[in-house]
mmCIF file with all atom_site columns, C-alpha atoms in Angstrom:
data_model
loop_
_atom_site.group_PDB
_atom_site.id
_atom_site.type_symbol
_atom_site.label_atom_id
_atom_site.label_alt_id
_atom_site.label_comp_id
_atom_site.label_asym_id
_atom_site.label_entity_id
_atom_site.label_seq_id
_atom_site.pdbx_PDB_ins_code
_atom_site.Cartn_x
_atom_site.Cartn_y
_atom_site.Cartn_z
_atom_site.occupancy
_atom_site.B_iso_or_equiv
_atom_site.pdbx_formal_charge
_atom_site.auth_seq_id
_atom_site.auth_comp_id
_atom_site.auth_asym_id
_atom_site.auth_atom_id
_atom_site.pdbx_PDB_model_num
ATOM 1   C CA . MET A 1 1   ? -70.378 -74.755 163.369 1.00 43.00 ? 1   MET A CA 1
ATOM 2   C CA . SER A 1 2   ? -68.196 -73.218 161.193 1.00 40.00 ? 2   SER A CA 1
ATOM 3   C CA . GLU A 1 3   ? -69.189 -73.270 157.807 1.00 41.00 ? 3   GLU A CA 1
ATOM 4   C CA . GLN A 1 4   ? -66.565 -73.137 155.186 1.00 39.00 ? 4   GLN A CA 1
ATOM 5   C CA . ALA A 1 5   ? -67.106 -72.469 151.527 1.00 37.00 ? 5   ALA A CA 1
ATOM 6   C CA . GLY A 1 6   ? -65.201 -74.489 148.521 1.00 37.00 ? 6   GLY A CA 1
ATOM 7   C CA . ASN A 1 7   ? -63.115 -73.396 145.653 1.00 37.00 ? 7   ASN A CA 1
ATOM 8   C CA . SER A 1 8   ? -62.007 -69.958 147.048 1.00 36.00 ? 8   SER A CA 1
ATOM 9   C CA . ARG A 1 9   ? -61.466 -67.343 144.447 1.00 38.00 ? 9   ARG A CA 1
ATOM 10  C CA . ARG A 1 10  ? -58.597 -65.208 145.742 1.00 39.00 ? 10  ARG A CA 1
ATOM 11  C CA . ALA A 1 11  ? -57.585 -61.682 144.473 1.00 40.00 ? 11  ALA A CA 1
ATOM 12  C CA . ALA A 1 12  ? -54.206 -60.375 144.137 1.00 37.00 ? 12  ALA A CA 1
ATOM 13  C CA . SER A 1 13  ? -53.618 -59.656 147.847 1.00 39.00 ? 13  SER A CA 1
ATOM 14  C CA . GLY A 1 14  ? -54.395 -63.587 148.626 1.00 42.00 ? 14  GLY A CA 1
ATOM 15  C CA . LYS A 1 15  ? -57.677 -62.958 150.387 1.00 41.00 ? 15  LYS A CA 1
ATOM 16  C CA . PRO A 1 16  ? -60.894 -64.166 148.809 1.00 45.00 ? 16  PRO A CA 1
ATOM 17  C CA . VAL A 1 17  ? -63.647 -62.116 147.492 1.00 43.00 ? 17  VAL A CA 1
ATOM 18  C CA . PRO A 1 18  ? -67.309 -62.308 146.796 1.00 47.00 ? 18  PRO A CA 1
ATOM 19  C CA . ASP A 1 19  ? -69.034 -62.301 143.343 1.00 49.00 ? 19  ASP A CA 1
ATOM 20  C CA . GLY A 1 20  ? -68.600 -58.952 142.698 1.00 44.00 ? 20  GLY A CA 1
ATOM 21  C CA . GLY A 1 21  ? -64.831 -59.841 142.132 1.00 39.00 ? 21  GLY A CA 1
ATOM 22  C CA . PRO A 1 22  ? -62.322 -57.259 143.646 1.00 33.00 ? 22  PRO A CA 1
ATOM 23  C CA . ALA A 1 23  ? -63.071 -53.888 144.404 1.00 35.00 ? 23  ALA A CA 1
ATOM 24  C CA . GLY A 1 24  ? -61.508 -52.461 141.926 1.00 34.00 ? 24  GLY A CA 1
ATOM 25  C CA . ASN A 1 25  ? -63.167 -54.289 139.165 1.00 36.00 ? 25  ASN A CA 1
ATOM 26  C CA . ARG A 1 26  ? -66.218 -54.088 140.718 1.00 36.00 ? 26  ARG A CA 1
ATOM 27  C CA . GLU A 1 27  ? -68.941 -52.196 139.529 1.00 36.00 ? 27  GLU A CA 1
ATOM 28  C CA . PRO A 1 28  ? -70.565 -49.645 141.507 1.00 33.00 ? 28  PRO A CA 1
ATOM 29  C CA . ALA A 1 29  ? -73.812 -50.402 143.426 1.00 36.00 ? 29  ALA A CA 1
ATOM 30  C CA . ARG A 1 30  ? -77.314 -48.759 142.240 1.00 35.00 ? 30  ARG A CA 1
ATOM 31  C CA . THR A 1 31  ? -80.105 -47.803 144.543 1.00 34.00 ? 31  THR A CA 1
ATOM 32  C CA . GLY A 1 32  ? -82.592 -47.063 141.776 1.00 35.00 ? 32  GLY A CA 1
ATOM 33  C CA . PRO A 1 33  ? -84.062 -49.586 139.012 1.00 33.00 ? 33  PRO A CA 1
ATOM 34  C CA . ARG A 1 34  ? -81.584 -51.430 136.998 1.00 35.00 ? 34  ARG A CA 1
ATOM 35  C CA . ALA A 1 35  ? -80.270 -50.548 133.916 1.00 28.00 ? 35  ALA A CA 1
ATOM 36  C CA . GLY A 1 36  ? -80.290 -54.165 132.518 1.00 31.00 ? 36  GLY A CA 1
ATOM 37  C CA . ASP A 1 37  ? -77.030 -53.241 130.188 1.00 33.00 ? 37  ASP A CA 1
ATOM 38  C CA . GLY A 1 38  ? -75.539 -56.492 130.015 1.00 35.00 ? 38  GLY A CA 1
ATOM 39  C CA . ASP A 1 39  ? -75.651 -57.391 133.716 1.00 46.00 ? 39  ASP A CA 1
ATOM 40  C CA . PRO A 1 40  ? -75.524 -60.939 134.135 1.00 52.00 ? 40  PRO A CA 1
ATOM 41  C CA . GLY A 1 41  ? -79.222 -61.947 134.999 1.00 49.00 ? 41  GLY A CA 1
ATOM 42  C CA . GLY A 1 42  ? -80.655 -58.666 135.159 1.00 52.00 ? 42  GLY A CA 1
ATOM 43  C CA . SER A 1 43  ? -84.041 -57.397 133.515 1.00 51.00 ? 43  SER A CA 1
ATOM 44  C CA . LYS A 1 44  ? -84.254 -54.059 131.996 1.00 53.00 ? 44  LYS A CA 1
ATOM 45  C CA . GLY A 1 45  ? -85.889 -51.655 134.771 1.00 70.00 ? 45  GLY A CA 1
ATOM 46  C CA . ALA A 1 46  ? -86.212 -54.338 137.175 1.00 90.00 ? 46  ALA A CA 1
ATOM 47  C CA . PRO A 1 47  ? -84.568 -53.913 140.888 1.00 97.00 ? 47  PRO A CA 1
ATOM 48  C CA . PHE A 1 48  ? -82.046 -56.852 142.083 1.00 98.00 ? 48  PHE A CA 1
ATOM 49  C CA . LEU A 1 49  ? -82.790 -58.454 145.304 1.00 98.00 ? 49  LEU A CA 1
ATOM 50  C CA . TYR A 1 50  ? -79.867 -60.831 146.719 1.00 98.00 ? 50  TYR A CA 1
ATOM 51  C CA . VAL A 1 51  ? -81.687 -63.165 149.265 1.00 98.00 ? 51  VAL A CA 1
ATOM 52  C CA . VAL A 1 52  ? -79.056 -65.019 151.594 1.00 98.00 ? 52  VAL A CA 1
ATOM 53  C CA . VAL A 1 53  ? -80.418 -68.263 153.588 1.00 98.00 ? 53  VAL A CA 1
ATOM 54  C CA . CYS A 1 54  ? -79.125 -69.733 156.485 1.00 98.00 ? 54  CYS A CA 1
ATOM 55  C CA . ALA A 1 55  ? -79.489 -72.854 158.234 1.00 97.00 ? 55  ALA A CA 1
ATOM 56  C CA . ALA A 1 56  ? -82.517 -73.169 160.084 1.00 95.00 ? 56  ALA A CA 1
ATOM 57  C CA . GLY A 1 57  ? -85.468 -74.804 160.107 1.00 93.00 ? 57  GLY A CA 1
ATOM 58  C CA . VAL A 1 58  ? -87.788 -72.353 158.728 1.00 94.00 ? 58  VAL A CA 1
ATOM 59  C CA . ALA A 1 59  ? -85.891 -72.456 155.691 1.00 96.00 ? 59  ALA A CA 1
ATOM 60  C CA . SER A 1 60  ? -87.715 -74.507 154.214 1.00 96.00 ? 60  SER A CA 1
ATOM 61  C CA . GLY A 1 61  ? -90.401 -72.103 153.814 1.00 96.00 ? 61  GLY A CA 1
ATOM 62  C CA . VAL A 1 62  ? -87.732 -69.450 151.397 1.00 97.00 ? 62  VAL A CA 1
ATOM 63  C CA . GLY A 1 63  ? -90.183 -69.909 148.429 1.00 98.00 ? 63  GLY A CA 1
ATOM 64  C CA . ALA A 1 64  ? -92.733 -67.785 150.367 1.00 97.00 ? 64  ALA A CA 1
ATOM 65  C CA . LEU A 1 65  ? -90.176 -65.056 150.299 1.00 98.00 ? 65  LEU A CA 1
ATOM 66  C CA . ILE A 1 66  ? -89.114 -65.144 146.907 1.00 98.00 ? 66  ILE A CA 1
ATOM 67  C CA . ASP A 1 67  ? -92.665 -65.459 145.563 1.00 98.00 ? 67  ASP A CA 1
ATOM 68  C CA . ALA A 1 68  ? -93.360 -62.157 147.410 1.00 98.00 ? 68  ALA A CA 1
ATOM 69  C CA . ALA A 1 69  ? -90.499 -60.480 146.091 1.00 98.00 ? 69  ALA A CA 1
ATOM 70  C CA . LEU A 1 70  ? -91.297 -61.244 142.248 1.00 98.00 ? 70  LEU A CA 1
ATOM 71  C CA . ARG A 1 71  ? -94.943 -60.010 143.132 1.00 97.00 ? 71  ARG A CA 1
ATOM 72  C CA . ARG A 1 72  ? -93.256 -56.757 144.056 1.00 97.00 ? 72  ARG A CA 1
ATOM 73  C CA . ASP A 1 73  ? -91.152 -56.624 140.869 1.00 97.00 ? 73  ASP A CA 1
ATOM 74  C CA . TRP A 1 74  ? -87.786 -57.501 142.094 1.00 98.00 ? 74  TRP A CA 1
ATOM 75  C CA . GLU A 1 75  ? -85.736 -59.995 140.499 1.00 98.00 ? 75  GLU A CA 1
ATOM 76  C CA . VAL A 1 76  ? -84.147 -62.406 143.130 1.00 98.00 ? 76  VAL A CA 1
ATOM 77  C CA . GLY A 1 77  ? -80.839 -64.303 143.315 1.00 98.00 ? 77  GLY A CA 1
ATOM 78  C CA . VAL A 1 78  ? -80.134 -66.682 146.028 1.00 98.00 ? 78  VAL A CA 1
ATOM 79  C CA . PHE A 1 79  ? -77.119 -67.038 148.281 1.00 98.00 ? 79  PHE A CA 1
ATOM 80  C CA . ALA A 1 80  ? -77.052 -70.037 150.920 1.00 98.00 ? 80  ALA A CA 1
ATOM 81  C CA . THR A 1 81  ? -74.534 -71.073 153.856 1.00 98.00 ? 81  THR A CA 1
ATOM 82  C CA . PRO A 1 82  ? -72.828 -74.486 152.850 1.00 97.00 ? 82  PRO A CA 1
ATOM 83  C CA . VAL A 1 83  ? -74.733 -76.008 155.781 1.00 97.00 ? 83  VAL A CA 1
ATOM 84  C CA . ALA A 1 84  ? -77.707 -74.832 154.536 1.00 98.00 ? 84  ALA A CA 1
ATOM 85  C CA . MET A 1 85  ? -77.378 -75.985 150.977 1.00 98.00 ? 85  MET A CA 1
ATOM 86  C CA . ASP A 1 86  ? -77.390 -79.583 152.866 1.00 97.00 ? 86  ASP A CA 1
ATOM 87  C CA . GLY A 1 87  ? -80.939 -80.104 153.054 1.00 97.00 ? 87  GLY A CA 1
ATOM 88  C CA . PHE A 1 88  ? -82.566 -76.996 155.014 1.00 97.00 ? 88  PHE A CA 1
ATOM 89  C CA . PHE A 1 89  ? -84.581 -76.143 151.622 1.00 97.00 ? 89  PHE A CA 1
ATOM 90  C CA . ASP A 1 90  ? -85.280 -77.391 148.103 1.00 98.00 ? 90  ASP A CA 1
ATOM 91  C CA . THR A 1 91  ? -82.521 -75.966 146.343 1.00 98.00 ? 91  THR A CA 1
ATOM 92  C CA . ALA A 1 92  ? -84.165 -77.055 142.761 1.00 98.00 ? 92  ALA A CA 1
ATOM 93  C CA . ASP A 1 93  ? -87.208 -75.245 143.933 1.00 98.00 ? 93  ASP A CA 1
ATOM 94  C CA . VAL A 1 94  ? -86.070 -72.187 144.669 1.00 98.00 ? 94  VAL A CA 1
ATOM 95  C CA . GLU A 1 95  ? -83.730 -72.328 141.293 1.00 98.00 ? 95  GLU A CA 1
ATOM 96  C CA . ALA A 1 96  ? -86.989 -73.220 139.624 1.00 98.00 ? 96  ALA A CA 1
ATOM 97  C CA . ARG A 1 97  ? -88.629 -70.116 141.262 1.00 98.00 ? 97  ARG A CA 1
ATOM 98  C CA . THR A 1 98  ? -85.463 -67.434 140.280 1.00 98.00 ? 98  THR A CA 1
ATOM 99  C CA . GLY A 1 99  ? -84.589 -68.879 137.004 1.00 97.00 ? 99  GLY A CA 1
ATOM 100 C CA . ARG A 1 100 ? -80.829 -68.551 138.399 1.00 97.00 ? 100 ARG A CA 1
ATOM 101 C CA . PRO A 1 101 ? -78.320 -71.165 140.339 1.00 96.00 ? 101 PRO A CA 1
ATOM 102 C CA . ILE A 1 102 ? -78.208 -70.627 143.968 1.00 98.00 ? 102 ILE A CA 1
ATOM 103 C CA . ARG A 1 103 ? -74.631 -69.400 145.058 1.00 97.00 ? 103 ARG A CA 1
ATOM 104 C CA . SER A 1 104 ? -73.168 -71.164 147.909 1.00 97.00 ? 104 SER A CA 1
ATOM 105 C CA . ALA A 1 105 ? -69.016 -71.523 146.542 1.00 94.00 ? 105 ALA A CA 1
ATOM 106 C CA . TRP A 1 106 ? -66.808 -69.230 145.286 1.00 94.00 ? 106 TRP A CA 1
ATOM 107 C CA . ARG A 1 107 ? -66.509 -68.517 141.933 1.00 91.00 ? 107 ARG A CA 1
ATOM 108 C CA . ARG A 1 108 ? -63.322 -70.019 140.126 1.00 93.00 ? 108 ARG A CA 1
ATOM 109 C CA . PRO A 1 109 ? -61.160 -67.689 138.274 1.00 93.00 ? 109 PRO A CA 1
ATOM 110 C CA . GLY A 1 110 ? -62.383 -67.274 134.871 1.00 92.00 ? 110 GLY A CA 1
ATOM 111 C CA . GLU A 1 111 ? -65.826 -67.732 135.832 1.00 91.00 ? 111 GLU A CA 1
ATOM 112 C CA . PRO A 1 112 ? -68.519 -65.408 134.992 1.00 91.00 ? 112 PRO A CA 1
ATOM 113 C CA . ARG A 1 113 ? -70.277 -63.388 137.390 1.00 89.00 ? 113 ARG A CA 1
ATOM 114 C CA . PRO A 1 114 ? -73.493 -64.955 137.613 1.00 90.00 ? 114 PRO A CA 1
ATOM 115 C CA . PHE A 1 115 ? -75.950 -62.126 139.511 1.00 96.00 ? 115 PHE A CA 1
ATOM 116 C CA . PRO A 1 116 ? -75.605 -58.614 138.849 1.00 96.00 ? 116 PRO A CA 1
ATOM 117 C CA . ALA A 1 117 ? -74.733 -55.974 141.629 1.00 96.00 ? 117 ALA A CA 1
ATOM 118 C CA . PRO A 1 118 ? -77.324 -55.776 144.520 1.00 97.00 ? 118 PRO A CA 1
ATOM 119 C CA . ASP A 1 119 ? -80.274 -52.818 144.957 1.00 97.00 ? 119 ASP A CA 1
ATOM 120 C CA . ALA A 1 120 ? -80.993 -54.345 148.223 1.00 98.00 ? 120 ALA A CA 1
ATOM 121 C CA . VAL A 1 121 ? -80.210 -57.633 150.370 1.00 98.00 ? 121 VAL A CA 1
ATOM 122 C CA . VAL A 1 122 ? -82.622 -59.540 152.760 1.00 98.00 ? 122 VAL A CA 1
ATOM 123 C CA . VAL A 1 123 ? -80.921 -62.093 155.040 1.00 98.00 ? 123 VAL A CA 1
ATOM 124 C CA . ALA A 1 124 ? -83.949 -64.459 156.264 1.00 98.00 ? 124 ALA A CA 1
ATOM 125 C CA . PRO A 1 125 ? -83.850 -66.545 158.149 1.00 97.00 ? 125 PRO A CA 1
ATOM 126 C CA . ALA A 1 126 ? -80.729 -65.238 159.720 1.00 98.00 ? 126 ALA A CA 1
ATOM 127 C CA . THR A 1 127 ? -78.921 -67.466 162.361 1.00 97.00 ? 127 THR A CA 1
ATOM 128 C CA . PHE A 1 128 ? -76.746 -67.019 165.414 1.00 97.00 ? 128 PHE A CA 1
ATOM 129 C CA . ASN A 1 129 ? -73.993 -67.964 163.956 1.00 98.00 ? 129 ASN A CA 1
ATOM 130 C CA . THR A 1 130 ? -74.145 -66.263 160.660 1.00 98.00 ? 130 THR A CA 1
ATOM 131 C CA . VAL A 1 131 ? -74.814 -62.573 162.766 1.00 98.00 ? 131 VAL A CA 1
ATOM 132 C CA . ASN A 1 132 ? -71.941 -62.955 164.905 1.00 98.00 ? 132 ASN A CA 1
ATOM 133 C CA . LYS A 1 133 ? -69.283 -63.820 162.108 1.00 98.00 ? 133 LYS A CA 1
ATOM 134 C CA . TRP A 1 134 ? -70.979 -60.830 159.838 1.00 98.00 ? 134 TRP A CA 1
ATOM 135 C CA . ALA A 1 135 ? -70.925 -58.585 162.857 1.00 98.00 ? 135 ALA A CA 1
ATOM 136 C CA . ALA A 1 136 ? -67.055 -59.438 163.203 1.00 98.00 ? 136 ALA A CA 1
ATOM 137 C CA . GLY A 1 137 ? -66.194 -59.520 159.576 1.00 97.00 ? 137 GLY A CA 1
ATOM 138 C CA . LEU A 1 138 ? -65.572 -63.290 159.544 1.00 97.00 ? 138 LEU A CA 1
ATOM 139 C CA . ALA A 1 139 ? -65.989 -63.822 155.804 1.00 96.00 ? 139 ALA A CA 1
ATOM 140 C CA . ASP A 1 140 ? -65.400 -67.509 155.765 1.00 96.00 ? 140 ASP A CA 1
ATOM 141 C CA . THR A 1 141 ? -68.490 -68.355 153.665 1.00 97.00 ? 141 THR A CA 1
ATOM 142 C CA . LEU A 1 142 ? -69.537 -66.495 150.266 1.00 97.00 ? 142 LEU A CA 1
ATOM 143 C CA . ALA A 1 143 ? -72.854 -65.704 151.968 1.00 98.00 ? 143 ALA A CA 1
ATOM 144 C CA . VAL A 1 144 ? -71.130 -63.867 154.988 1.00 98.00 ? 144 VAL A CA 1
ATOM 145 C CA . ALA A 1 145 ? -68.642 -62.337 152.521 1.00 97.00 ? 145 ALA A CA 1
ATOM 146 C CA . THR A 1 146 ? -71.738 -61.032 150.422 1.00 97.00 ? 146 THR A CA 1
ATOM 147 C CA . LEU A 1 147 ? -72.961 -59.455 153.584 1.00 98.00 ? 147 LEU A CA 1
ATOM 148 C CA . CYS A 1 148 ? -69.735 -57.833 154.926 1.00 96.00 ? 148 CYS A CA 1
ATOM 149 C CA . GLU A 1 149 ? -69.664 -56.576 151.528 1.00 95.00 ? 149 GLU A CA 1
ATOM 150 C CA . ALA A 1 150 ? -73.180 -55.112 151.119 1.00 95.00 ? 150 ALA A CA 1
ATOM 151 C CA . CYS A 1 151 ? -72.643 -53.044 154.127 1.00 89.00 ? 151 CYS A CA 1
ATOM 152 C CA . GLY A 1 152 ? -70.261 -50.929 152.149 1.00 91.00 ? 152 GLY A CA 1
ATOM 153 C CA . LEU A 1 153 ? -72.447 -50.791 148.849 1.00 93.00 ? 153 LEU A CA 1
ATOM 154 C CA . GLY A 1 154 ? -75.212 -48.063 150.422 1.00 92.00 ? 154 GLY A CA 1
ATOM 155 C CA . VAL A 1 155 ? -77.999 -50.538 149.539 1.00 95.00 ? 155 VAL A CA 1
ATOM 156 C CA . PRO A 1 156 ? -80.497 -51.484 152.292 1.00 96.00 ? 156 PRO A CA 1
ATOM 157 C CA . VAL A 1 157 ? -80.272 -54.458 153.880 1.00 98.00 ? 157 VAL A CA 1
ATOM 158 C CA . GLY A 1 158 ? -83.300 -56.236 155.913 1.00 98.00 ? 158 GLY A CA 1
ATOM 159 C CA . VAL A 1 159 ? -82.563 -59.447 158.414 1.00 98.00 ? 159 VAL A CA 1
ATOM 160 C CA . LEU A 1 160 ? -85.129 -61.447 159.923 1.00 97.00 ? 160 LEU A CA 1
ATOM 161 C CA . PRO A 1 161 ? -83.627 -63.561 162.528 1.00 97.00 ? 161 PRO A CA 1
ATOM 162 C CA . CYS A 1 162 ? -84.296 -66.965 163.946 1.00 95.00 ? 162 CYS A CA 1
ATOM 163 C CA . VAL A 1 163 ? -82.539 -67.147 167.039 1.00 94.00 ? 163 VAL A CA 1
ATOM 164 C CA . SER A 1 164 ? -83.583 -68.808 170.461 1.00 92.00 ? 164 SER A CA 1
ATOM 165 C CA . ASP A 1 165 ? -84.337 -66.990 173.368 1.00 92.00 ? 165 ASP A CA 1
ATOM 166 C CA . ALA A 1 166 ? -81.179 -68.614 174.990 1.00 94.00 ? 166 ALA A CA 1
ATOM 167 C CA . LEU A 1 167 ? -78.784 -67.659 172.396 1.00 95.00 ? 167 LEU A CA 1
ATOM 168 C CA . ALA A 1 168 ? -80.198 -64.067 171.921 1.00 95.00 ? 168 ALA A CA 1
ATOM 169 C CA . SER A 1 169 ? -79.088 -63.596 175.553 1.00 96.00 ? 169 SER A CA 1
ATOM 170 C CA . HIS A 1 170 ? -75.407 -64.332 174.922 1.00 98.00 ? 170 HIS A CA 1
ATOM 171 C CA . PRO A 1 171 ? -73.438 -61.304 175.095 1.00 98.00 ? 171 PRO A CA 1
ATOM 172 C CA . ALA A 1 172 ? -71.855 -61.953 171.852 1.00 98.00 ? 172 ALA A CA 1
ATOM 173 C CA . TYR A 1 173 ? -74.869 -62.116 170.094 1.00 98.00 ? 173 TYR A CA 1
ATOM 174 C CA . ARG A 1 174 ? -76.394 -58.774 171.968 1.00 97.00 ? 174 ARG A CA 1
ATOM 175 C CA . ALA A 1 175 ? -73.244 -56.842 170.825 1.00 98.00 ? 175 ALA A CA 1
ATOM 176 C CA . SER A 1 176 ? -73.167 -57.998 167.194 1.00 98.00 ? 176 SER A CA 1
ATOM 177 C CA . LEU A 1 177 ? -77.043 -56.359 166.726 1.00 98.00 ? 177 LEU A CA 1
ATOM 178 C CA . ASP A 1 178 ? -75.747 -53.357 167.925 1.00 98.00 ? 178 ASP A CA 1
ATOM 179 C CA . ARG A 1 179 ? -72.893 -53.156 165.631 1.00 98.00 ? 179 ARG A CA 1
ATOM 180 C CA . LEU A 1 180 ? -75.145 -54.196 162.646 1.00 98.00 ? 180 LEU A CA 1
ATOM 181 C CA . ARG A 1 181 ? -77.713 -51.871 163.684 1.00 97.00 ? 181 ARG A CA 1
ATOM 182 C CA . GLY A 1 182 ? -75.040 -49.074 163.947 1.00 97.00 ? 182 GLY A CA 1
ATOM 183 C CA . MET A 1 183 ? -74.010 -50.108 160.501 1.00 96.00 ? 183 MET A CA 1
ATOM 184 C CA . GLY A 1 184 ? -77.594 -49.131 159.117 1.00 96.00 ? 184 GLY A CA 1
ATOM 185 C CA . VAL A 1 185 ? -78.721 -52.906 159.058 1.00 98.00 ? 185 VAL A CA 1
ATOM 186 C CA . ARG A 1 186 ? -82.667 -52.949 159.443 1.00 97.00 ? 186 ARG A CA 1
ATOM 187 C CA . PHE A 1 187 ? -83.783 -55.937 161.867 1.00 97.00 ? 187 PHE A CA 1
ATOM 188 C CA . GLY A 1 188 ? -87.207 -57.351 162.060 1.00 95.00 ? 188 GLY A CA 1
ATOM 189 C CA . ASP A 1 189 ? -88.549 -59.023 164.947 1.00 89.00 ? 189 ASP A CA 1
ATOM 190 C CA . PRO A 1 190 ? -86.889 -62.093 166.470 1.00 85.00 ? 190 PRO A CA 1
ATOM 191 C CA . TYR A 1 191 ? -88.272 -65.408 165.724 1.00 86.00 ? 191 TYR A CA 1
ATOM 192 C CA . GLU A 1 192 ? -87.299 -68.524 167.903 1.00 69.00 ? 192 GLU A CA 1
ATOM 193 C CA . GLY A 1 193 ? -88.865 -71.215 166.201 1.00 67.00 ? 193 GLY A CA 1
ATOM 194 C CA . GLY A 1 194 ? -92.711 -70.998 167.748 1.00 55.00 ? 194 GLY A CA 1
ATOM 195 C CA . ALA A 1 195 ? -92.114 -71.197 171.262 1.00 49.00 ? 195 ALA A CA 1
ATOM 196 C CA . ALA A 1 196 ? -95.112 -72.319 173.239 1.00 44.00 ? 196 ALA A CA 1
ATOM 197 C CA . GLY A 1 197 ? -97.415 -69.515 173.053 1.00 46.00 ? 197 GLY A CA 1
ATOM 198 C CA . GLY A 1 198 ? -96.002 -67.497 170.636 1.00 47.00 ? 198 GLY A CA 1
ATOM 199 C CA . ASP A 1 199 ? -96.619 -67.092 166.714 1.00 51.00 ? 199 ASP A CA 1
ATOM 200 C CA . ARG A 1 200 ? -95.616 -70.391 164.966 1.00 67.00 ? 200 ARG A CA 1
ATOM 201 C CA . ARG A 1 201 ? -95.710 -68.524 161.885 1.00 83.00 ? 201 ARG A CA 1
ATOM 202 C CA . PHE A 1 202 ? -92.638 -66.690 159.777 1.00 92.00 ? 202 PHE A CA 1
ATOM 203 C CA . HIS A 1 203 ? -93.369 -63.680 158.344 1.00 93.00 ? 203 HIS A CA 1
ATOM 204 C CA . TRP A 1 204 ? -91.059 -63.502 155.238 1.00 96.00 ? 204 TRP A CA 1
ATOM 205 C CA . GLU A 1 205 ? -93.097 -60.756 153.809 1.00 95.00 ? 205 GLU A CA 1
ATOM 206 C CA . ARG A 1 206 ? -91.832 -58.309 156.556 1.00 96.00 ? 206 ARG A CA 1
ATOM 207 C CA . ALA A 1 207 ? -88.035 -58.794 154.961 1.00 97.00 ? 207 ALA A CA 1
ATOM 208 C CA . LEU A 1 208 ? -89.337 -56.642 152.003 1.00 97.00 ? 208 LEU A CA 1
ATOM 209 C CA . ASP A 1 209 ? -91.152 -54.225 154.268 1.00 97.00 ? 209 ASP A CA 1
ATOM 210 C CA . LEU A 1 210 ? -87.814 -53.738 156.027 1.00 97.00 ? 210 LEU A CA 1
ATOM 211 C CA . LEU A 1 211 ? -86.402 -52.625 152.610 1.00 96.00 ? 211 LEU A CA 1
ATOM 212 C CA . GLU A 1 212 ? -88.917 -49.799 152.167 1.00 88.00 ? 212 GLU A CA 1
ATOM 213 C CA . ARG A 1 213 ? -88.844 -48.475 155.482 1.00 68.00 ? 213 ARG A CA 1
ATOM 214 C CA . ARG A 1 214 ? -87.367 -45.037 155.689 1.00 56.00 ? 214 ARG A CA 1
#
């Protein structure tokens, strides 16, 4: 299913750009604690984590990831694909936990940047569709455009895939994993929704462990 973002913001070239704005106007990525010097939503000394949520059934439990990140002294901003926003998780609960709006649509010209630049990015759950579009550079939603940009920022990116074995066997998906790993993206163990005889838990906190791996 193709997820289309609304209200596309476009740079001078006519191409949509993610929340940070055109590259020439974007503040460079930071890999250490954030200074909090006027960045939207940032607190002094706290690193900022982007959490990207895709449309899978386990997305309803994303509050566990947010709480774990807050316990580890991250500040959190959530992006979601348009389909994920359509009932896959409790958006009001997520906004209450983070204290920030969820980002799904492009900013309009003149709107303020809601999040500072990321110190790290987590994608959980990551679906077949999002992984393939990300690897191919098809930035047709704000969530995927943010992931495409993150790979060029030099910040750690951790991914918890939620893809069935049948879909994971597709050659395009295997090629996407290889490409993203080659770009430095860190993947956790695959999860296919609690197959018979398997572990039915989605281990949210492992996404944070991936960020700390050296």
